PDB file of C-alpha atoms and ligand atoms in Angstrom:
ATOM      1  CA  UNK H   1     173.792 205.347 113.468  1.00 95.00           C
ATOM      2  CA  UNK H   2     173.425 202.643 111.947  1.00 97.00           C
ATOM      3  CA  UNK H   3     176.458 202.503 109.636  1.00 97.00           C
ATOM      4  CA  UNK H   4     176.180 199.999 106.693  1.00 97.00           C
ATOM      5  CA  UNK H   5     178.763 200.101 103.527  1.00 97.00           C
ATOM      6  CA  UNK H   6     177.317 202.539 101.392  1.00 98.00           C
ATOM      7  CA  UNK H   7     174.817 204.308 103.419  1.00 98.00           C
ATOM      8  CA  UNK H   8     173.979 205.269 107.256  1.00 98.00           C
ATOM      9  CA  UNK H   9     170.184 205.014 109.063  1.00 98.00           C
ATOM     10  CA  UNK H  10     170.418 207.938 111.443  1.00 98.00           C
ATOM     11  CA  UNK H  11     167.745 209.593 114.130  1.00 97.00           C
ATOM     12  CA  UNK H  12     165.278 212.846 112.335  1.00 97.00           C
ATOM     13  CA  UNK H  13     166.245 215.947 112.803  1.00 97.00           C
ATOM     14  CA  UNK H  14     163.774 218.862 112.898  1.00 96.00           C
ATOM     15  CA  UNK H  15     165.315 220.264 109.750  1.00 96.00           C
ATOM     16  CA  UNK H  16     163.246 216.675 107.683  1.00 97.00           C
ATOM     17  CA  UNK H  17     160.354 217.811 107.857  1.00 96.00           C
ATOM     18  CA  UNK H  18     161.662 220.325 104.592  1.00 96.00           C
ATOM     19  CA  UNK H  19     162.664 217.120 102.518  1.00 97.00           C
ATOM     20  CA  UNK H  20     160.239 215.149 103.977  1.00 95.00           C
ATOM     21  CA  UNK H  21     157.007 217.535 102.730  1.00 95.00           C
ATOM     22  CA  UNK H  22     158.471 217.656  99.679  1.00 95.00           C
ATOM     23  CA  UNK H  23     158.632 214.296  98.899  1.00 95.00           C
ATOM     24  CA  UNK H  24     155.219 213.506 100.683  1.00 93.00           C
ATOM     25  CA  UNK H  25     153.557 215.393  97.940  1.00 92.00           C
ATOM     26  CA  UNK H  26     155.192 213.692  95.456  1.00 92.00           C
ATOM     27  CA  UNK H  27     152.915 211.481  93.518  1.00 91.00           C
ATOM     28  CA  UNK H  28     155.201 209.352  91.881  1.00 92.00           C
ATOM     29  CA  UNK H  29     156.322 207.816  95.605  1.00 93.00           C
ATOM     30  CA  UNK H  30     152.981 208.002  96.939  1.00 92.00           C
ATOM     31  CA  UNK H  31     151.492 206.082  94.469  1.00 92.00           C
ATOM     32  CA  UNK H  32     153.278 202.913  95.886  1.00 92.00           C
ATOM     33  CA  UNK H  33     152.721 202.846  98.796  1.00 92.00           C
ATOM     34  CA  UNK H  34     150.508 201.313 100.758  1.00 90.00           C
ATOM     35  CA  UNK H  35     148.495 203.618 102.298  1.00 88.00           C
ATOM     36  CA  UNK H  36     145.952 205.490 101.089  1.00 87.00           C
ATOM     37  CA  UNK H  37     146.778 209.602 100.736  1.00 83.00           C
ATOM     38  CA  UNK H  38     146.848 212.382 102.996  1.00 82.00           C
ATOM     39  CA  UNK H  39     147.199 215.616 102.372  1.00 87.00           C
ATOM     40  CA  UNK H  40     150.872 217.276 104.333  1.00 89.00           C
ATOM     41  CA  UNK H  41     151.353 220.397 104.846  1.00 94.00           C
ATOM     42  CA  UNK H  42     154.890 222.327 106.476  1.00 94.00           C
ATOM     43  CA  UNK H  43     153.346 222.285 110.097  1.00 95.00           C
ATOM     44  CA  UNK H  44     151.816 219.331 110.193  1.00 93.00           C
ATOM     45  CA  UNK H  45     154.656 217.416 109.012  1.00 94.00           C
ATOM     46  CA  UNK H  46     156.809 219.638 111.313  1.00 95.00           C
ATOM     47  CA  UNK H  47     155.344 218.729 114.053  1.00 95.00           C
ATOM     48  CA  UNK H  48     155.113 214.813 112.719  1.00 94.00           C
ATOM     49  CA  UNK H  49     158.854 214.845 112.978  1.00 95.00           C
ATOM     50  CA  UNK H  50     158.519 216.220 116.155  1.00 94.00           C
ATOM     51  CA  UNK H  51     156.079 214.061 117.181  1.00 94.00           C
ATOM     52  CA  UNK H  52     158.850 210.483 116.186  1.00 93.00           C
ATOM     53  CA  UNK H  53     161.782 212.417 117.888  1.00 93.00           C
ATOM     54  CA  UNK H  54     160.312 213.176 120.714  1.00 91.00           C
ATOM     55  CA  UNK H  55     157.267 211.239 121.944  1.00 85.00           C
ATOM     56  CA  UNK H  56     157.038 208.247 119.901  1.00 88.00           C
ATOM     57  CA  UNK H  57     158.096 204.592 121.838  1.00 88.00           C
ATOM     58  CA  UNK H  58     155.595 202.378 119.648  1.00 93.00           C
ATOM     59  CA  UNK H  59     157.275 202.979 116.481  1.00 96.00           C
ATOM     60  CA  UNK H  60     161.384 203.472 115.022  1.00 96.00           C
ATOM     61  CA  UNK H  61     161.344 205.677 112.769  1.00 96.00           C
ATOM     62  CA  UNK H  62     165.229 206.738 110.963  1.00 97.00           C
ATOM     63  CA  UNK H  63     166.306 208.631 108.561  1.00 98.00           C
ATOM     64  CA  UNK H  64     168.629 207.144 105.399  1.00 98.00           C
ATOM     65  CA  UNK H  65     171.545 209.100 104.372  1.00 98.00           C
ATOM     66  CA  UNK H  66     174.601 208.253 102.324  1.00 98.00           C
ATOM     67  CA  UNK H  67     177.820 208.005 103.237  1.00 98.00           C
ATOM     68  CA  UNK H  68     180.003 209.682 100.687  1.00 98.00           C
ATOM     69  CA  UNK H  69     177.911 213.293 101.483  1.00 97.00           C
ATOM     70  CA  UNK H  70     175.440 213.229 104.308  1.00 98.00           C
ATOM     71  CA  UNK H  71     172.653 213.115 101.761  1.00 98.00           C
ATOM     72  CA  UNK H  72     169.441 211.945 103.285  1.00 98.00           C
ATOM     73  CA  UNK H  73     167.776 209.951 101.000  1.00 98.00           C
ATOM     74  CA  UNK H  74     164.755 208.074 102.620  1.00 98.00           C
ATOM     75  CA  UNK H  75     162.684 206.364 106.011  1.00 98.00           C
ATOM     76  CA  UNK H  76     162.951 203.084 107.178  1.00 98.00           C
ATOM     77  CA  UNK H  77     160.551 202.347 109.525  1.00 97.00           C
ATOM     78  CA  UNK H  78     160.568 199.539 112.242  1.00 98.00           C
ATOM     79  CA  UNK H  79     156.384 200.760 113.460  1.00 97.00           C
ATOM     80  CA  UNK H  80     154.046 198.857 115.434  1.00 97.00           C
ATOM     81  CA  UNK H  81     156.626 197.810 117.802  1.00 97.00           C
ATOM     82  CA  UNK H  82     154.562 194.399 119.730  1.00 97.00           C
ATOM     83  CA  UNK H  83     156.662 193.843 122.464  1.00 96.00           C
ATOM     84  CA  UNK H  84     154.586 190.547 123.838  1.00 97.00           C
ATOM     85  CA  UNK H  85     154.995 188.877 120.669  1.00 98.00           C
ATOM     86  CA  UNK H  86     157.985 190.894 119.318  1.00 98.00           C
ATOM     87  CA  UNK H  87     156.159 191.697 115.615  1.00 98.00           C
ATOM     88  CA  UNK H  88     156.831 195.082 113.809  1.00 98.00           C
ATOM     89  CA  UNK H  89     155.970 195.892 111.159  1.00 98.00           C
ATOM     90  CA  UNK H  90     159.362 197.491 107.933  1.00 98.00           C
ATOM     91  CA  UNK H  91     158.368 200.211 105.193  1.00 98.00           C
ATOM     92  CA  UNK H  92     160.444 202.448 103.101  1.00 98.00           C
ATOM     93  CA  UNK H  93     160.970 204.562 101.089  1.00 97.00           C
ATOM     94  CA  UNK H  94     163.665 206.317  99.369  1.00 98.00           C
ATOM     95  CA  UNK H  95     162.611 209.527  98.582  1.00 97.00           C
ATOM     96  CA  UNK H  96     165.028 211.276  95.913  1.00 96.00           C
ATOM     97  CA  UNK H  97     164.288 209.556  92.991  1.00 96.00           C
ATOM     98  CA  UNK H  98     167.788 209.601  91.050  1.00 97.00           C
ATOM     99  CA  UNK H  99     168.452 207.601  93.716  1.00 98.00           C
ATOM    100  CA  UNK H 100     166.077 204.233  93.380  1.00 97.00           C
ATOM    101  CA  UNK H 101     168.135 201.386  90.942  1.00 97.00           C
ATOM    102  CA  UNK H 102     171.242 201.997  93.091  1.00 98.00           C
ATOM    103  CA  UNK H 103     170.745 199.229  95.220  1.00 98.00           C
ATOM    104  CA  UNK H 104     170.127 201.780  98.492  1.00 98.00           C
ATOM    105  CA  UNK H 105     166.929 200.192  99.510  1.00 98.00           C
ATOM    106  CA  UNK H 106     168.474 196.697  99.274  1.00 98.00           C
ATOM    107  CA  UNK H 107     171.333 198.179 101.662  1.00 98.00           C
ATOM    108  CA  UNK H 108     168.771 200.166 103.885  1.00 98.00           C
ATOM    109  CA  UNK H 109     166.503 196.820 104.774  1.00 98.00           C
ATOM    110  CA  UNK H 110     169.507 194.259 105.608  1.00 98.00           C
ATOM    111  CA  UNK H 111     170.438 197.075 107.694  1.00 98.00           C
ATOM    112  CA  UNK H 112     167.015 197.350 110.048  1.00 98.00           C
ATOM    113  CA  UNK H 113     166.572 193.649 109.879  1.00 98.00           C
ATOM    114  CA  UNK H 114     169.952 193.042 111.139  1.00 97.00           C
ATOM    115  CA  UNK H 115     168.913 196.275 114.300  1.00 97.00           C
ATOM    116  CA  UNK H 116     165.632 194.761 114.765  1.00 98.00           C
ATOM    117  CA  UNK H 117     166.008 191.063 115.571  1.00 97.00           C
ATOM    118  CA  UNK H 118     169.812 191.486 117.177  1.00 96.00           C
ATOM    119  CA  UNK H 119     169.768 194.486 118.662  1.00 96.00           C
ATOM    120  CA  UNK H 120     165.547 195.054 119.731  1.00 96.00           C
ATOM    121  CA  UNK H 121     164.950 191.232 120.218  1.00 97.00           C
ATOM    122  CA  UNK H 122     162.463 191.090 117.499  1.00 98.00           C
ATOM    123  CA  UNK H 123     161.325 187.252 116.016  1.00 98.00           C
ATOM    124  CA  UNK H 124     158.701 188.889 113.495  1.00 98.00           C
ATOM    125  CA  UNK H 125     159.056 191.451 111.019  1.00 98.00           C
ATOM    126  CA  UNK H 126     156.511 191.639 108.104  1.00 98.00           C
ATOM    127  CA  UNK H 127     155.286 194.433 105.399  1.00 98.00           C
ATOM    128  CA  UNK H 128     152.602 194.887 103.118  1.00 98.00           C
ATOM    129  CA  UNK H 129     153.266 195.657  99.743  1.00 98.00           C
ATOM    130  CA  UNK H 130     150.556 196.689  96.965  1.00 97.00           C
ATOM    131  CA  UNK H 131     150.915 193.524  94.097  1.00 97.00           C
ATOM    132  CA  UNK H 132     151.984 195.710  91.313  1.00 95.00           C
ATOM    133  CA  UNK H 133     154.705 197.203  93.631  1.00 97.00           C
ATOM    134  CA  UNK H 134     157.462 194.481  91.412  1.00 97.00           C
ATOM    135  CA  UNK H 135     160.643 196.487  92.669  1.00 97.00           C
ATOM    136  CA  UNK H 136     159.913 196.541  96.271  1.00 98.00           C
ATOM    137  CA  UNK H 137     158.470 192.575  95.966  1.00 98.00           C
ATOM    138  CA  UNK H 138     161.406 191.618  93.983  1.00 98.00           C
ATOM    139  CA  UNK H 139     164.051 192.964  97.028  1.00 98.00           C
ATOM    140  CA  UNK H 140     161.278 191.420 100.063  1.00 98.00           C
ATOM    141  CA  UNK H 141     161.807 188.311  98.240  1.00 97.00           C
ATOM    142  CA  UNK H 142     165.730 188.410  97.856  1.00 96.00           C
ATOM    143  CA  UNK H 143     166.226 189.679 101.522  1.00 97.00           C
ATOM    144  CA  UNK H 144     164.058 186.291 102.573  1.00 97.00           C
ATOM    145  CA  UNK H 145     160.822 188.056 103.623  1.00 98.00           C
ATOM    146  CA  UNK H 146     158.434 184.827 102.111  1.00 98.00           C
ATOM    147  CA  UNK H 147     154.081 185.678 101.695  1.00 98.00           C
ATOM    148  CA  UNK H 148     151.877 184.728 103.682  1.00 98.00           C
ATOM    149  CA  UNK H 149     148.818 185.332 101.567  1.00 98.00           C
ATOM    150  CA  UNK H 150     146.726 188.621 100.142  1.00 98.00           C
ATOM    151  CA  UNK H 151     144.669 190.849 101.978  1.00 98.00           C
ATOM    152  CA  UNK H 152     141.974 191.031  99.136  1.00 98.00           C
ATOM    153  CA  UNK H 153     141.127 194.381  97.836  1.00 98.00           C
ATOM    154  CA  UNK H 154     141.904 195.855 101.253  1.00 97.00           C
ATOM    155  CA  UNK H 155     143.029 199.622  99.630  1.00 97.00           C
ATOM    156  CA  UNK H 156     140.960 202.029  97.854  1.00 96.00           C
ATOM    157  CA  UNK H 157     143.585 203.801  95.919  1.00 92.00           C
ATOM    158  CA  UNK H 158     143.323 205.583  92.702  1.00 90.00           C
ATOM    159  CA  UNK H 159     139.260 204.539  91.975  1.00 93.00           C
ATOM    160  CA  UNK H 160     140.883 200.909  92.604  1.00 94.00           C
ATOM    161  CA  UNK H 161     140.666 198.606  94.985  1.00 97.00           C
ATOM    162  CA  UNK H 162     143.931 197.083  94.677  1.00 97.00           C
ATOM    163  CA  UNK H 163     145.330 193.876  96.711  1.00 98.00           C
ATOM    164  CA  UNK H 164     147.860 193.750  99.566  1.00 98.00           C
ATOM    165  CA  UNK H 165     150.343 191.206  99.858  1.00 98.00           C
ATOM    166  CA  UNK H 166     151.490 190.597 103.265  1.00 98.00           C
ATOM    167  CA  UNK H 167     154.897 189.269 103.525  1.00 98.00           C
ATOM    168  CA  UNK H 168     157.165 188.793 106.425  1.00 98.00           C
ATOM    169  CA  UNK H 169     160.235 187.162 107.739  1.00 98.00           C
ATOM    170  CA  UNK H 170     161.823 185.392 111.053  1.00 98.00           C
ATOM    171  CA  UNK H 171     164.334 185.389 112.741  1.00 97.00           C
ATOM    172  CA  UNK H 172     166.319 182.187 112.556  1.00 97.00           C
ATOM    173  CA  UNK H 173     165.165 183.079 108.720  1.00 97.00           C
ATOM    174  CA  UNK H 174     167.433 186.675 108.781  1.00 97.00           C
ATOM    175  CA  UNK H 175     169.886 183.899 110.764  1.00 95.00           C
ATOM    176  CA  UNK H 176     170.235 182.185 107.574  1.00 93.00           C
ATOM    177  CA  UNK H 177     170.584 184.087 104.589  1.00 90.00           C
ATOM    178  CA  UNK H 178     173.957 185.113 104.542  1.00 80.00           C
ATOM    179  CA  UNK H 179     174.344 187.387 102.735  1.00 81.00           C
ATOM    180  CA  UNK H 180     176.557 190.327 103.525  1.00 79.00           C
ATOM    181  CA  UNK H 181     175.437 193.405 105.540  1.00 76.00           C
TER     182      UNK H 181
HETATM  183  C1  COA K   1     160.498 200.370  95.104  1.00 67.94           C
HETATM  184  C2  COA K   1     161.865 201.447  96.437  1.00 67.94           C
HETATM  185  C3  COA K   1     162.074 201.551  98.006  1.00 67.94           C
HETATM  186  C4  COA K   1     163.105 200.311  96.049  1.00 67.94           C
HETATM  187  O1  COA K   1     164.164 201.487  96.086  1.00 67.94           O
HETATM  188  P1  COA K   1     165.592 201.058  95.496  1.00 67.94           P
HETATM  189  O2  COA K   1     166.875 201.908  96.440  1.00 67.94           O
HETATM  190  O3  COA K   1     165.284 201.478  94.007  1.00 67.94           O
HETATM  191  O4  COA K   1     165.192 199.655  95.095  1.00 67.94           O
HETATM  192  P2  COA K   1     166.435 198.770  94.575  1.00 67.94           P
HETATM  193  O5  COA K   1     168.148 199.396  94.165  1.00 67.94           O
HETATM  194  O6  COA K   1     167.804 198.141  96.491  1.00 67.94           O
HETATM  195  O7  COA K   1     166.604 197.692  94.224  1.00 67.94           O
HETATM  196  C5  COA K   1     165.641 197.366  93.392  1.00 67.94           C
HETATM  197  C6  COA K   1     165.803 196.142  92.913  1.00 67.94           C
HETATM  198  O8  COA K   1     164.366 195.109  91.958  1.00 67.94           O
HETATM  199  C7  COA K   1     164.542 195.443  91.120  1.00 67.94           C
HETATM  200  N1  COA K   1     163.622 195.917  89.763  1.00 67.94           N
HETATM  201  C8  COA K   1     163.741 196.939  89.349  1.00 67.94           C
HETATM  202  N2  COA K   1     161.970 197.007  88.464  1.00 67.94           N
HETATM  203  C9  COA K   1     161.685 195.783  88.777  1.00 67.94           C
HETATM  204  C10 COA K   1     160.731 195.073  88.171  1.00 67.94           C
HETATM  205  N3  COA K   1     159.742 196.283  87.267  1.00 67.94           N
HETATM  206  N4  COA K   1     159.883 194.133  88.404  1.00 67.94           N
HETATM  207  C11 COA K   1     161.205 193.142  89.425  1.00 67.94           C
HETATM  208  N5  COA K   1     162.414 193.345  89.602  1.00 67.94           N
HETATM  209  C12 COA K   1     162.057 195.132  89.756  1.00 67.94           C
HETATM  210  C13 COA K   1     165.655 195.472  90.827  1.00 67.94           C
HETATM  211  O9  COA K   1     166.562 195.186  89.776  1.00 67.94           O
HETATM  212  C14 COA K   1     166.524 195.648  91.718  1.00 67.94           C
HETATM  213  O10 COA K   1     167.027 194.508  91.997  1.00 67.94           O
HETATM  214  P3  COA K   1     168.518 194.412  91.938  1.00 67.94           P
HETATM  215  O11 COA K   1     169.274 194.894  93.469  1.00 67.94           O
HETATM  216  O12 COA K   1     168.145 192.301  92.663  1.00 67.94           O
HETATM  217  O13 COA K   1     169.257 193.934  90.509  1.00 67.94           O
HETATM  218  C15 COA K   1     162.219 202.839  95.706  1.00 67.94           C
HETATM  219  O14 COA K   1     161.276 202.752  94.188  1.00 67.94           O
HETATM  220  C16 COA K   1     160.901 203.228  96.154  1.00 67.94           C
HETATM  221  O15 COA K   1     160.321 203.860  97.540  1.00 67.94           O
HETATM  222  N6  COA K   1     159.621 204.134  95.135  1.00 67.94           N
HETATM  223  C17 COA K   1     158.263 204.300  96.034  1.00 67.94           C
HETATM  224  C18 COA K   1     158.121 203.882  97.716  1.00 67.94           C
HETATM  225  C19 COA K   1     157.260 202.284  97.939  1.00 67.94           C
HETATM  226  O16 COA K   1     157.190 202.208  96.905  1.00 67.94           O
HETATM  227  N7  COA K   1     157.756 201.580  98.646  1.00 67.94           N
HETATM  228  C20 COA K   1     157.810 200.437  99.429  1.00 67.94           C
HETATM  229  C21 COA K   1     156.896 199.927  99.398  1.00 67.94           C
HETATM  230  S1  COA K   1     156.265 198.498 100.471  1.00 67.94           S
END
């Protein structure tokens, strides 16, 4: 478990698939994600969670929970873990929309970056984000991610091709950020 000031990050439990199914069918959440929409049934999500728990060496996927009441509110991930180049891909969502704008994504991002660099010896953590996802880009800039470039019109979604911004942060940049964890 990774414990922060207001939230903690924990491994998935099998029962989490119920909550995840609800979030993955919520268009307000999926429309901002930098991937295509796919159909999710609770059976599929159950298998996905089982796979994440028992059979997934290349990805670290964690549940974000509130310290005050243990409520599970979102997911944060380091995926495509590459142990030769010491790279990983970051992603996040806060599934409980009533908790948007309260700083929980910011805190979760700091915690998983710290874990990735100081416990998994990663060197570069990168992400892609839809160009119009202003709040996510704001968080990433604030925490020290640098823009590497634009993947032009690389995502087809809602009948449009979208630009994805690719950003990354290096271990030394994270260490020089000096913000509170
Ligand atoms: C994007 C998301 C993760 C943000 O989570 P959150 O917990 O609301 O984020 P936080 O409260 O930590 O921070 C939001 C920041 O965005 C800022 N913000 C909000 N709207 C903004 C806008 N239109 N332009 C710029 N900044 C904006 C807020 O002011 C806040 O920054 P501050 O703390 O410096 O004031 C959440 O809305 C979500 O899960 N969305 C759906 C999935 C998604 O987009 N995931 C990211 C994919 S890359």
